[in-house]
Amino acid sequence: MAEAAAGTAPRDVELSDQGGEQRYDKIESKKEEKPALPDFFPSHGLTTAEADELRTKWGLNELEEKSTPKWVTYLHMLGLWGFNPMPVIIWVAIIIEIGLQNWPDVGVLVAIQFINATLGWYETIKAADAVAALKASLKPTATVKRDGSWQNMNAKFLVPGDMVLLGAGSAVPADCLVNDGRLEVDQSALTGESLPVTMYRGDSAKMGSTAVRGEVEATVESTGSSTFFGKTATMLQAAGGIGHLQKILMSIVIALVAISLILCITMLGYLLGYGREPFKEALTFVVVVLVVSIPIAIEIVCTTTLALGSRELSGHGAIVTRLASIEEMAGMNMLCSDKTGTLTLNKMVIQDDCPIYTPGITKEDVLKSAALAAKWKEPPRDALDTLVLLNSGLDLKELDQFEQVDFLPFDPTIKRTEGTLKGPDGRTFKCTKGAPHIILKLVEIDQEEVAKRVNWKVMDLGRRGIRSLAVARTNDEGKWQMMGILTFLDPPRSDTKITIERALEYGVDVKMITGDHGVIAKETARQLGLGTNIPDAAGLPTLAADGSIPKDLGKKYGKMILEADGFAQVYPEHKYLIVEALRQEGFAVGMTGDGVNDAPALKRADVGIAVSGATDAARAAADMVLTLEGLSVIVEAIRIARCIFCRMKNFINYRIACTLQLVVFFFIAILSLHPSTYGHEEHFFKMPVLMLILITVLNDGTLISVAYDHVIPSHQPEKWNLKVLWVVSTVLAAIACLSSLLLLWGALDASNPKGMFAAFGLPAIPYPEIITMMYLKVSISDFLTLFCARTHHGFFWSDRPSPFLAGAATVSLGISTLVACVWGDGQIDGLHVRGLTKSSYKLWPLWVWIYCLVWWVIQDACKVVTYIILRKFNIFHINTSTMVNVRGAATFNENPLARQSAGSVEGKLAEMKVEKALESVTRVARRSNEPGLRRVSQDLNLVRNSIKLARASMGGSAAKAGAAAATDVEAGTANADTELARIQQTIVQMEKAVAAAPPEDRAEIQKNLEELQRAADRMAAVNKLAQGEIQH
């Protein structure tokens, strides 16, 4: 992030990087020329009365957060607040039952309504309460002078004009102006810059930063919404709307409710008109059929699944602040990651590379001299002293043999530190450390030659983004001699590279977005294998003059943003607009951040992720708050989110099938299968309301266990293909409905000697037991359909259910069977009903179970055949939709960026696998010294370089403006063919390496070969699908 955003600039830069030196000098000169602030009068403290008066004017020092009261959430779950159609339908049913004076049914429906509402409310607020507790534990405090004395208080009570104490380790509680003195402030949360910023009188320390050295008194400048923190509120509040999951659920619910209403109204008209049923009985039955057929529990089951998932995520270091973001993370295909602290350690580390310019000395000697140019017996004064004294591994006790006679501290005018030392032998000498160009001016021995070598090295390091610190020492004659250059940078985390590889394996493209220098960003990206196409912010979009977001961001900048591996030197608004441009083009975007400036982008992203140590502003805007450091937490969250998505998809698949089979069964049975036609007294087949309610209660109770089901996460970003979902659900419903209708027909016709029952040697069954038989059949079919609906790539046994789900289903099936067996002989709702074991023939439950199991196998086989047909002919784009990393696009030629995106992810993954393979072969070749392996290693290196060139040209050709979608697909497949051919060369070389390697090393190379083969197969699959679209 930009330092300009924080309003300050670093004064104490002792290092060198490409172009950085000149930039800092210019900033310093401007700072020195800055006139004294005419309206700045340092505060000497306020009285309590003055503070109370100012607080009345300015308000509390906090940003107001919009939150929904818990009672409003509960009313929403009851359908009494906002738009929530399912509870409203139940209320309508309750009112109708009250009008009909069916008080038992009223009691059951009211109980269902409040149980569903209470469970949904409980699960919804639980995750929010967890985050609120986290925030409450992080309340900032401030040391403020009130009524003439210093006191600690909650920072929210600060007011402009307060006098506060800012000391090392304390958080800056509001925007404050330094009264006098010198203070070093860590603004990495605001700017992304690892080194602290030095501030003097009149400089503004922003809320969200941290004092790291020094102690000053300061005057509170702004509080609450007037701070830099508060000024992001407009963009934060502008980003909102209904979540993606809510839209999906709403569309499914509306469709199911519409189907149920149409069929139920038709049934009611038929019963009243053709059948001349009494109005009360007909309406009661139809209303209850409607209630049990609509997906009452769809929201509560999804909420429970998400809430349980959020608890699992919290165990892995990710606290979810918005449950629906879990579904969006499952579909996330683009992750824009901050560099500092997320991809890197956020800590400067000395590198192994240490150029030496004095013969006979080592890196250890250079480190000792650098430490002697500091006060090693005192706490480090700045980041560079910390680097040398604490993070270099140097044993400081060895320095105690030297006596520090004099010390010249760092000063902006000389840009170096200097120590005068007396050694154990009594000789006096000097050591200095500082920027290379400054130290070179002191060198007196071989000055010209050393200058050439140092300048060349500094330029080389600068191009790679590595910072440098020169160290010199006087010789016995008192002449300065260059000892060497210490190199250091903020290194990547040890697990970042493998984590990025895992993200690519999950189909998520990772882009680095940083406010740091371009050269530093490129070097970090190179080490991580992200690619080095990292431009600065010059070509990025900006907000319109009125502050609005251009609507054509995606069309203008989408290709450029997609082609880049990341961006450097970006401002907060750039992050926001990068997210918006990608979202406009249909990408599901995740954004990480930790600072105040990141808050708008976090809010706008599909999944905003506040990393460990983030400011309150970032936490408030984020959908997910990480409590552990690094990118690995995010990739683990992606895996868990996709498991949760699978569970919800399985449930919704089942819920659609269950609703359709139930309502269509009664619709056809009432219209076509009249018991009176087969010699029974009843004109129409109906089921007691209590049986229908029991089916619903047991179903809903079992379905909550779906949240614990065992699933295998997808390796592609998840997308809702509702057409496929409806087709598969309809097939499952059709088979279950057909089997129910067939059993009902056979039971009604059981007295016929040529009927179905007679053909199997079964006796006639009385009508009271037919009702119970159909209750048991519908119950068993419902539960067994759940096991069919949860597998999508094979039969129901291809993916084992969790013990919890299997146990819950077994209990519910047992209860349903027991109820069907022991139901008493009597009247209920005007119907004569009797249990299946109450007559002389007691084997009906067994035959119903056998019948259901046979049809279960048939149902599952039909599901498998349906998927085979869908995939063979790519119906509803079932194959391509998951490969296209653009939301709403099912084919590569629907969106100009769709093919480029898929090729980018697969190509990056393949390139990382090639790099990994080369490293393993090279390592084994060095260890074994096999000539054959060395040749293979050299060949692999050539192929690797060829692939990199192909990737570079692929990006250039894919980014040509104005190309049509079909042209993009053709260009993408042609480039992919070229890259695949080179990868196949790598595979051939790897096979040779396996054959040439010593037996003990073959397993390592074979593992990398298999990973590379899988990546190549995946890339080939994407390319094949894209080529298929061109041909058609």
XYZ file of N, CA and C in Angstrom, residues 397-580:
552
model
N 27.838 -12.045 22.895
C 28.800 -12.113 24.001
C 30.236 -11.991 23.494
N 30.462 -12.402 22.241
C 31.804 -12.296 21.680
C 32.235 -10.848 21.505
N 31.240 -9.919 21.485
C 31.557 -8.501 21.273
C 31.969 -7.811 22.566
N 31.730 -8.469 23.701
C 32.028 -7.815 24.978
C 33.527 -7.620 25.204
N 34.354 -8.254 24.398
C 35.802 -8.048 24.522
C 36.222 -6.679 23.978
N 35.279 -6.023 23.263
C 35.548 -4.686 22.729
C 34.904 -3.635 23.623
N 35.573 -2.516 23.730
C 35.038 -1.376 24.486
C 34.616 -0.295 23.487
N 33.348 0.140 23.599
C 32.856 1.175 22.677
C 33.219 2.539 23.265
N 34.210 3.198 22.639
C 34.710 4.490 23.112
C 33.740 5.605 22.742
N 33.212 5.533 21.537
C 32.316 6.591 21.058
C 31.305 5.952 20.100
N 30.146 6.613 19.965
C 29.135 6.097 19.049
C 28.428 7.252 18.340
N 28.331 7.148 17.031
C 27.631 8.141 16.224
C 26.314 7.513 15.764
N 25.175 7.936 16.350
C 23.897 7.305 15.981
C 23.461 7.714 14.578
N 22.459 7.046 14.120
C 21.954 7.350 12.785
C 21.398 8.772 12.752
N 21.684 9.443 11.658
C 21.163 10.792 11.446
C 20.766 10.898 9.972
N 19.611 11.488 9.666
C 19.161 11.564 8.268
C 20.154 12.264 7.355
N 21.010 13.112 7.931
C 21.941 13.857 7.066
C 23.141 13.022 6.645
N 23.575 12.073 7.501
C 24.747 11.254 7.151
C 24.367 9.825 6.748
N 23.171 9.361 7.147
C 22.619 8.067 6.733
C 23.532 6.882 7.035
N 24.150 6.904 8.194
C 24.955 5.762 8.624
C 25.153 5.843 10.128
N 25.586 4.733 10.707
C 25.974 4.732 12.123
C 27.460 4.406 12.203
N 28.081 4.832 13.282
C 29.526 4.621 13.411
C 29.870 4.368 14.870
N 30.716 3.350 15.097
C 31.193 3.062 16.442
C 32.709 3.138 16.494
N 33.223 3.751 17.564
C 34.672 3.787 17.795
C 34.984 2.785 18.896
N 35.829 1.816 18.582
C 36.064 0.681 19.475
C 37.529 0.558 19.890
N 37.728 -0.005 21.083
C 39.077 -0.370 21.539
C 39.079 -1.889 21.713
N 40.005 -2.518 21.029
C 40.065 -3.967 21.051
C 40.809 -4.508 22.250
N 40.832 -5.822 22.414
C 41.539 -6.452 23.540
C 43.028 -6.145 23.534
N 43.553 -5.867 22.335
C 44.992 -5.554 22.238
C 45.266 -4.087 22.483
N 44.212 -3.286 22.778
C 44.393 -1.879 23.084
C 44.341 -0.964 21.874
N 44.281 -1.541 20.664
C 44.228 -0.689 19.474
C 42.808 -0.174 19.264
N 42.759 1.070 18.763
C 41.466 1.715 18.512
C 41.165 1.687 17.010
N 39.885 1.392 16.679
C 39.454 1.395 15.270
C 37.983 1.792 15.207
N 37.497 2.010 14.004
C 36.102 2.416 13.800
C 35.382 1.420 12.887
N 34.091 1.261 13.126
C 33.220 0.466 12.251
C 32.011 1.303 11.873
N 31.547 1.135 10.665
C 30.370 1.877 10.222
C 29.504 0.986 9.335
N 28.221 1.275 9.357
C 27.299 0.578 8.455
C 26.292 1.597 7.933
N 25.828 1.372 6.692
C 24.890 2.307 6.098
C 24.630 1.975 4.641
N 24.017 2.916 3.933
C 23.721 2.729 2.516
C 25.035 2.603 1.746
N 25.122 1.706 0.764
C 26.385 1.485 0.053
C 26.982 2.747 -0.555
N 26.158 3.588 -1.154
C 26.721 4.778 -1.802
C 27.290 5.753 -0.774
N 26.776 5.721 0.453
C 27.295 6.574 1.526
C 28.627 6.022 2.039
N 28.670 4.725 2.253
C 29.881 4.098 2.773
C 31.020 4.198 1.759
N 30.683 4.108 0.469
C 31.714 4.198 -0.570
C 32.473 5.525 -0.506
N 31.816 6.575 -0.084
C 32.469 7.894 -0.005
C 33.574 7.909 1.054
N 33.472 6.984 2.013
C 34.483 6.937 3.074
C 35.703 6.098 2.681
N 35.491 5.133 1.786
C 36.539 4.155 1.478
C 37.774 4.839 0.889
N 38.923 4.433 1.439
C 40.191 5.029 0.997
C 41.124 4.006 0.366
N 40.859 2.726 0.587
C 41.733 1.681 0.056
C 41.070 1.055 -1.169
N 41.763 1.073 -2.308
C 41.229 0.540 -3.572
C 39.843 1.114 -3.871
N 39.727 2.427 -3.672
C 38.397 3.049 -3.769
C 37.764 2.869 -5.135
N 38.530 3.070 -6.185
C 37.974 3.022 -7.533
C 37.522 1.605 -7.902
N 38.373 0.631 -7.626
C 38.042 -0.755 -7.951
C 36.864 -1.253 -7.124
N 36.917 -0.935 -5.831
C 35.830 -1.362 -4.952
C 34.512 -0.710 -5.359
N 34.563 0.553 -5.734
C 33.341 1.262 -6.134
C 32.676 0.586 -7.330
N 33.489 0.170 -8.315
C 32.923 -0.497 -9.491
C 32.224 -1.792 -9.090
N 32.920 -2.568 -8.274
C 32.361 -3.858 -7.873
C 31.110 -3.683 -7.014
N 31.149 -2.715 -6.093
C 30.000 -2.480 -5.218
C 28.807 -1.970 -6.018
N 29.039 -0.994 -6.890
C 27.935 -0.435 -7.675
C 27.282 -1.502 -8.556
N 28.120 -2.353 -9.166
C 27.552 -3.421 -10.000
C 26.714 -4.376 -9.155
N 27.233 -4.720 -7.967
C 26.515 -5.660 -7.103
C 25.209 -5.064 -6.597
N 25.261 -3.791 -6.226
C 24.052 -3.136 -5.720
C 22.978 -3.074 -6.808
N 23.407 -2.786 -8.053
C 22.452 -2.766 -9.166
C 21.858 -4.145 -9.399
N 22.687 -5.175 -9.335
C 22.199 -6.538 -9.515
C 21.211 -6.914 -8.410
N 21.549 -6.588 -7.176
C 20.641 -6.872 -6.060
C 19.344 -6.089 -6.200
N 19.469 -4.825 -6.637
C 18.285 -3.990 -6.803
C 17.327 -4.548 -7.827
N 17.892 -5.081 -8.936
C 17.028 -5.670 -9.967
C 16.254 -6.862 -9.423
N 16.809 -7.537 -8.451
C 16.152 -8.698 -7.844
C 15.353 -8.327 -6.599
N 15.349 -7.048 -6.270
C 14.570 -6.608 -5.125
C 15.186 -6.908 -3.784
N 16.479 -7.174 -3.768
C 17.169 -7.489 -2.506
C 17.836 -6.226 -1.983
N 17.624 -5.933 -0.730
C 18.194 -4.739 -0.124
C 19.601 -5.035 0.404
N 20.366 -3.959 0.566
C 21.767 -4.152 0.936
C 22.202 -3.141 1.976
N 23.154 -3.555 2.791
C 23.710 -2.726 3.853
C 25.230 -2.889 3.804
N 25.929 -1.782 3.557
C 27.392 -1.837 3.438
C 28.035 -1.692 4.817
N 29.147 -2.393 5.010
C 29.884 -2.364 6.276
C 31.357 -2.074 5.973
N 31.938 -1.094 6.699
C 33.361 -0.744 6.512
C 34.034 -0.630 7.870
N 35.388 -0.717 7.840
C 36.168 -0.656 9.087
C 37.515 -0.007 8.780
N 38.036 0.706 9.739
C 39.364 1.314 9.545
C 40.448 0.288 9.827
N 41.540 0.433 9.076
C 42.672 -0.482 9.292
C 43.624 0.099 10.336
N 44.785 -0.511 10.462
C 45.745 -0.061 11.475
C 46.223 1.353 11.220
N 46.102 1.801 9.956
C 46.539 3.162 9.615
C 45.398 4.167 9.721
N 44.239 3.695 10.126
C 43.100 4.601 10.275
C 42.373 4.876 8.975
N 42.698 4.111 7.918
C 42.023 4.322 6.639
C 40.816 3.373 6.523
N 39.730 3.933 5.953
C 38.497 3.139 5.799
C 38.673 2.102 4.693
N 38.222 0.885 5.012
C 38.318 -0.217 4.071
C 36.947 -0.929 4.000
N 36.410 -1.109 2.776
C 35.118 -1.781 2.608
C 35.265 -3.263 2.968
N 34.458 -3.710 3.906
C 34.517 -5.111 4.313
C 33.592 -5.975 3.440
N 32.343 -5.587 3.362
C 31.406 -6.387 2.583
C 30.020 -5.781 2.601
N 29.103 -6.476 1.950
C 27.707 -6.016 1.870
C 26.806 -7.113 2.431
N 26.035 -6.737 3.425
C 25.022 -7.648 3.958
C 23.758 -7.504 3.102
N 23.206 -8.613 2.662
C 21.979 -8.572 1.856
C 20.829 -9.119 2.691
N 19.687 -8.533 2.529
C 18.542 -8.975 3.321
C 17.249 -8.625 2.600
N 16.223 -9.377 2.914
C 14.876 -9.108 2.400
C 13.871 -9.786 3.313
N 12.615 -9.482 3.036
C 11.514 -10.126 3.751
C 11.214 -11.422 3.008
N 11.691 -12.571 3.495
C 11.619 -13.804 2.695
C 10.227 -14.430 2.716
N 9.943 -15.243 1.713
C 8.676 -15.983 1.717
C 8.623 -16.949 2.892
N 7.420 -17.244 3.342
C 7.254 -18.262 4.369
C 7.667 -19.619 3.806
N 8.076 -20.473 4.688
C 8.581 -21.781 4.246
C 7.516 -22.613 3.553
N 6.242 -22.394 3.920
C 5.177 -23.214 3.348
C 4.432 -22.523 2.218
N 4.835 -21.301 1.855
C 4.046 -20.541 0.890
C 4.058 -21.176 -0.495
N 5.226 -21.618 -0.951
C 5.306 -22.160 -2.307
C 4.457 -23.412 -2.465
N 4.553 -24.320 -1.515
C 3.765 -25.540 -1.597
C 2.283 -25.226 -1.438
N 1.972 -24.180 -0.677
C 0.577 -23.788 -0.497
C 0.003 -23.223 -1.786
N 0.801 -22.422 -2.503
C 0.350 -21.901 -3.794
C 0.121 -23.055 -4.770
N 1.000 -24.038 -4.715
C 0.829 -25.230 -5.568
C -0.488 -25.931 -5.239
N -0.808 -26.033 -3.956
C -2.081 -26.646 -3.551
C -3.261 -25.828 -4.032
N -3.142 -24.506 -3.959
C -4.225 -23.640 -4.439
C -4.470 -23.856 -5.929
N -3.391 -23.948 -6.703
C -3.529 -24.201 -8.142
C -4.144 -25.573 -8.395
N -3.801 -26.552 -7.572
C -4.406 -27.875 -7.709
C -5.909 -27.819 -7.467
N -6.346 -26.876 -6.662
C -7.772 -26.676 -6.433
C -8.395 -25.725 -7.452
N -7.624 -25.354 -8.476
C -8.168 -24.514 -9.531
C -8.244 -23.043 -9.189
N -7.513 -22.596 -8.175
C -7.551 -21.202 -7.735
C -6.274 -20.499 -8.187
N -6.430 -19.465 -8.994
C -5.287 -18.670 -9.438
C -4.912 -17.689 -8.330
N -3.621 -17.554 -8.068
C -3.139 -16.679 -6.993
C -2.404 -15.493 -7.609
N -2.823 -14.298 -7.238
C -2.149 -13.082 -7.699
C -1.670 -12.300 -6.482
N -0.454 -11.792 -6.574
C 0.128 -11.031 -5.477
C -0.162 -9.548 -5.684
N -0.833 -8.928 -4.732
C -1.165 -7.507 -4.793
C -0.462 -6.830 -3.618
N 0.485 -5.945 -3.922
C 1.298 -5.373 -2.843
C 1.570 -3.899 -3.088
N 1.811 -3.193 -2.028
C 2.217 -1.797 -2.132
C 3.721 -1.650 -2.181
N 4.458 -2.754 -2.127
C 5.914 -2.718 -2.133
C 6.444 -2.459 -3.543
N 7.769 -2.236 -3.646
C 8.410 -1.947 -4.929
C 8.227 -3.084 -5.916
N 8.246 -2.744 -7.196
C 8.091 -3.739 -8.240
C 9.191 -4.773 -8.232
N 10.450 -4.343 -8.031
C 11.565 -5.295 -8.056
C 11.484 -6.270 -6.891
N 11.066 -5.781 -5.742
C 10.920 -6.660 -4.579
C 9.780 -7.639 -4.807
N 8.688 -7.126 -5.374
C 7.542 -7.987 -5.656
C 7.913 -9.074 -6.661
N 8.669 -8.711 -7.694
C 9.057 -9.699 -8.710
C 9.979 -10.763 -8.136
N 10.906 -10.358 -7.284
C 11.811 -11.336 -6.687
C 11.045 -12.305 -5.795
N 10.106 -11.781 -5.014
C 9.291 -12.657 -4.161
C 8.472 -13.613 -5.012
N 7.867 -13.072 -6.076
C 7.053 -13.911 -6.957
C 7.901 -14.974 -7.648
N 9.119 -14.611 -8.028
C 10.013 -15.575 -8.678
C 10.332 -16.731 -7.737
N 10.614 -16.404 -6.481
C 10.932 -17.449 -5.512
C 9.745 -18.370 -5.262
N 8.549 -17.815 -5.383
C 7.342 -18.595 -5.089
C 6.783 -19.312 -6.309
N 7.356 -19.050 -7.487
C 6.857 -19.680 -8.703
C 5.578 -19.082 -9.221
N 5.277 -17.844 -8.810
C 4.046 -17.187 -9.259
C 4.162 -16.606 -10.659
N 5.379 -16.405 -11.143
C 5.585 -15.695 -12.402
C 6.038 -14.274 -12.103
N 6.691 -13.669 -13.060
C 7.274 -12.344 -12.821
C 6.616 -11.239 -13.631
N 5.441 -11.507 -14.185
C 4.709 -10.463 -14.904
C 3.935 -9.642 -13.878
N 4.658 -8.737 -13.208
C 4.073 -7.946 -12.121
C 4.281 -6.467 -12.426
N 3.357 -5.848 -13.151
C 3.478 -4.416 -13.438
C 3.148 -3.576 -12.215
N 3.476 -2.290 -12.307
C 3.096 -1.403 -11.208
C 1.674 -0.900 -11.449
N 1.278 0.080 -10.653
C -0.121 0.525 -10.679
C -0.421 1.510 -11.810
N 0.577 1.819 -12.638
C 0.372 2.857 -13.655
C -0.761 2.509 -14.608
N -0.911 1.234 -14.973
C -1.939 0.862 -15.935
C -3.256 0.442 -15.326
N -3.370 0.556 -14.001
C -4.592 0.124 -13.334
C -5.659 1.211 -13.370
N -6.918 0.830 -13.239
C -8.001 1.819 -13.280
C -8.021 2.678 -12.029
N -8.712 3.791 -12.132
C -8.911 4.684 -10.991
C -10.395 5.014 -10.893
N -10.780 5.517 -9.751
C -12.172 5.923 -9.562
C -12.509 7.111 -10.453
N -13.768 7.212 -10.827
C -14.207 8.347 -11.629
C -14.086 9.630 -10.810
N -14.226 10.755 -11.490
C -14.043 12.051 -10.829
C -15.010 12.228 -9.666
N -16.214 11.679 -9.789
C -17.197 11.814 -8.710
C -17.083 10.711 -7.667
N -16.031 9.890 -7.795
C -15.810 8.824 -6.820
C -16.579 7.548 -7.107
N -17.314 7.502 -8.223
C -18.092 6.317 -8.554
C -17.217 5.270 -9.244
N -17.723 4.049 -9.316
C -16.995 2.945 -9.931
C -17.418 2.816 -11.387
N -16.486 2.894 -12.320
C -16.852 2.730 -13.739
C -17.492 1.363 -13.981
N -18.544 1.337 -14.803
C -19.259 0.088 -15.048
C -18.572 -0.800 -16.083
N -17.602 -0.232 -16.808
C -16.927 -1.012 -17.840
C -15.519 -1.424 -17.413
N -15.294 -1.510 -16.099
C -13.969 -1.891 -15.601
C -13.529 -3.241 -16.162
N -14.438 -4.212 -16.088
C -14.085 -5.550 -16.520
C -13.706 -5.616 -17.987
N -14.474 -4.947 -18.822
C -14.203 -4.994 -20.262
C -12.894 -4.303 -20.601
N -12.593 -3.208 -19.921
C -11.392 -2.437 -20.234
C -10.124 -3.052 -19.647
N -10.222 -3.561 -18.428
C -9.011 -3.969 -17.714
C -8.973 -5.461 -17.380
N -10.052 -6.198 -17.671
C -10.115 -7.602 -17.273
C -8.972 -8.432 -17.802
N -8.668 -8.313 -19.096
C -7.607 -9.123 -19.702
C -6.244 -8.777 -19.106
N -5.992 -7.494 -18.948
C -4.700 -7.065 -18.407
C -4.511 -7.588 -16.984
N -5.560 -7.507 -16.176
C -5.470 -7.974 -14.796
C -5.308 -9.486 -14.758
N -6.051 -10.192 -15.605
C -5.971 -11.639 -15.621
C -4.600 -12.123 -16.081
N -4.016 -11.419 -17.057
C -2.729 -11.825 -17.602
C -1.597 -11.637 -16.596
N -1.718 -10.627 -15.751
C -0.651 -10.324 -14.790
C -0.596 -11.374 -13.689
N 0.599 -11.597 -13.174
C 0.777 -12.490 -12.029
C 0.593 -11.751 -10.708
N 0.502 -10.448 -10.788
C 0.306 -9.634 -9.597
C 0.543 -8.178 -9.930
N 0.453 -7.313 -8.928
C 0.669 -5.877 -9.119
C 1.452 -5.332 -7.931
N 2.308 -4.347 -8.235
C 3.136 -3.735 -7.193
C 2.817 -2.249 -7.098
N 3.169 -1.673 -5.945
C 3.011 -0.241 -5.691
C 1.563 0.216 -5.900
N 0.627 -0.603 -5.423
C -0.785 -0.268 -5.577
C -1.278 0.545 -4.385
N -2.292 1.346 -4.639
C -2.973 2.100 -3.600
C -4.242 1.334 -3.206
N -4.856 1.694 -2.092
C -6.062 0.977 -1.657
C -7.159 0.956 -2.713
N -7.355 2.076 -3.407
C -8.422 2.106 -4.407
C -8.120 1.149 -5.556
N -6.833 0.890 -5.830
C -6.487 -0.063 -6.876
C -6.935 -1.471 -6.477
N -6.705 -1.840 -5.219
C -7.145 -3.151 -4.751
C -8.649 -3.288 -4.931
N -9.346 -2.256 -4.557
C -10.810 -2.257 -4.649
C -11.251 -2.440 -6.098
N -10.605 -1.722 -7.017
C -11.008 -1.751 -8.417
C -10.535 -3.022 -9.122
N -9.415 -3.596 -8.685
C -8.995 -4.895 -9.221
C -10.060 -5.938 -8.908
N -10.514 -5.944 -7.667
C -11.574 -6.873 -7.264
C -12.833 -6.634 -8.089
N -13.211 -5.369 -8.236
C -14.439 -5.047 -8.965
C -14.338 -5.444 -10.435
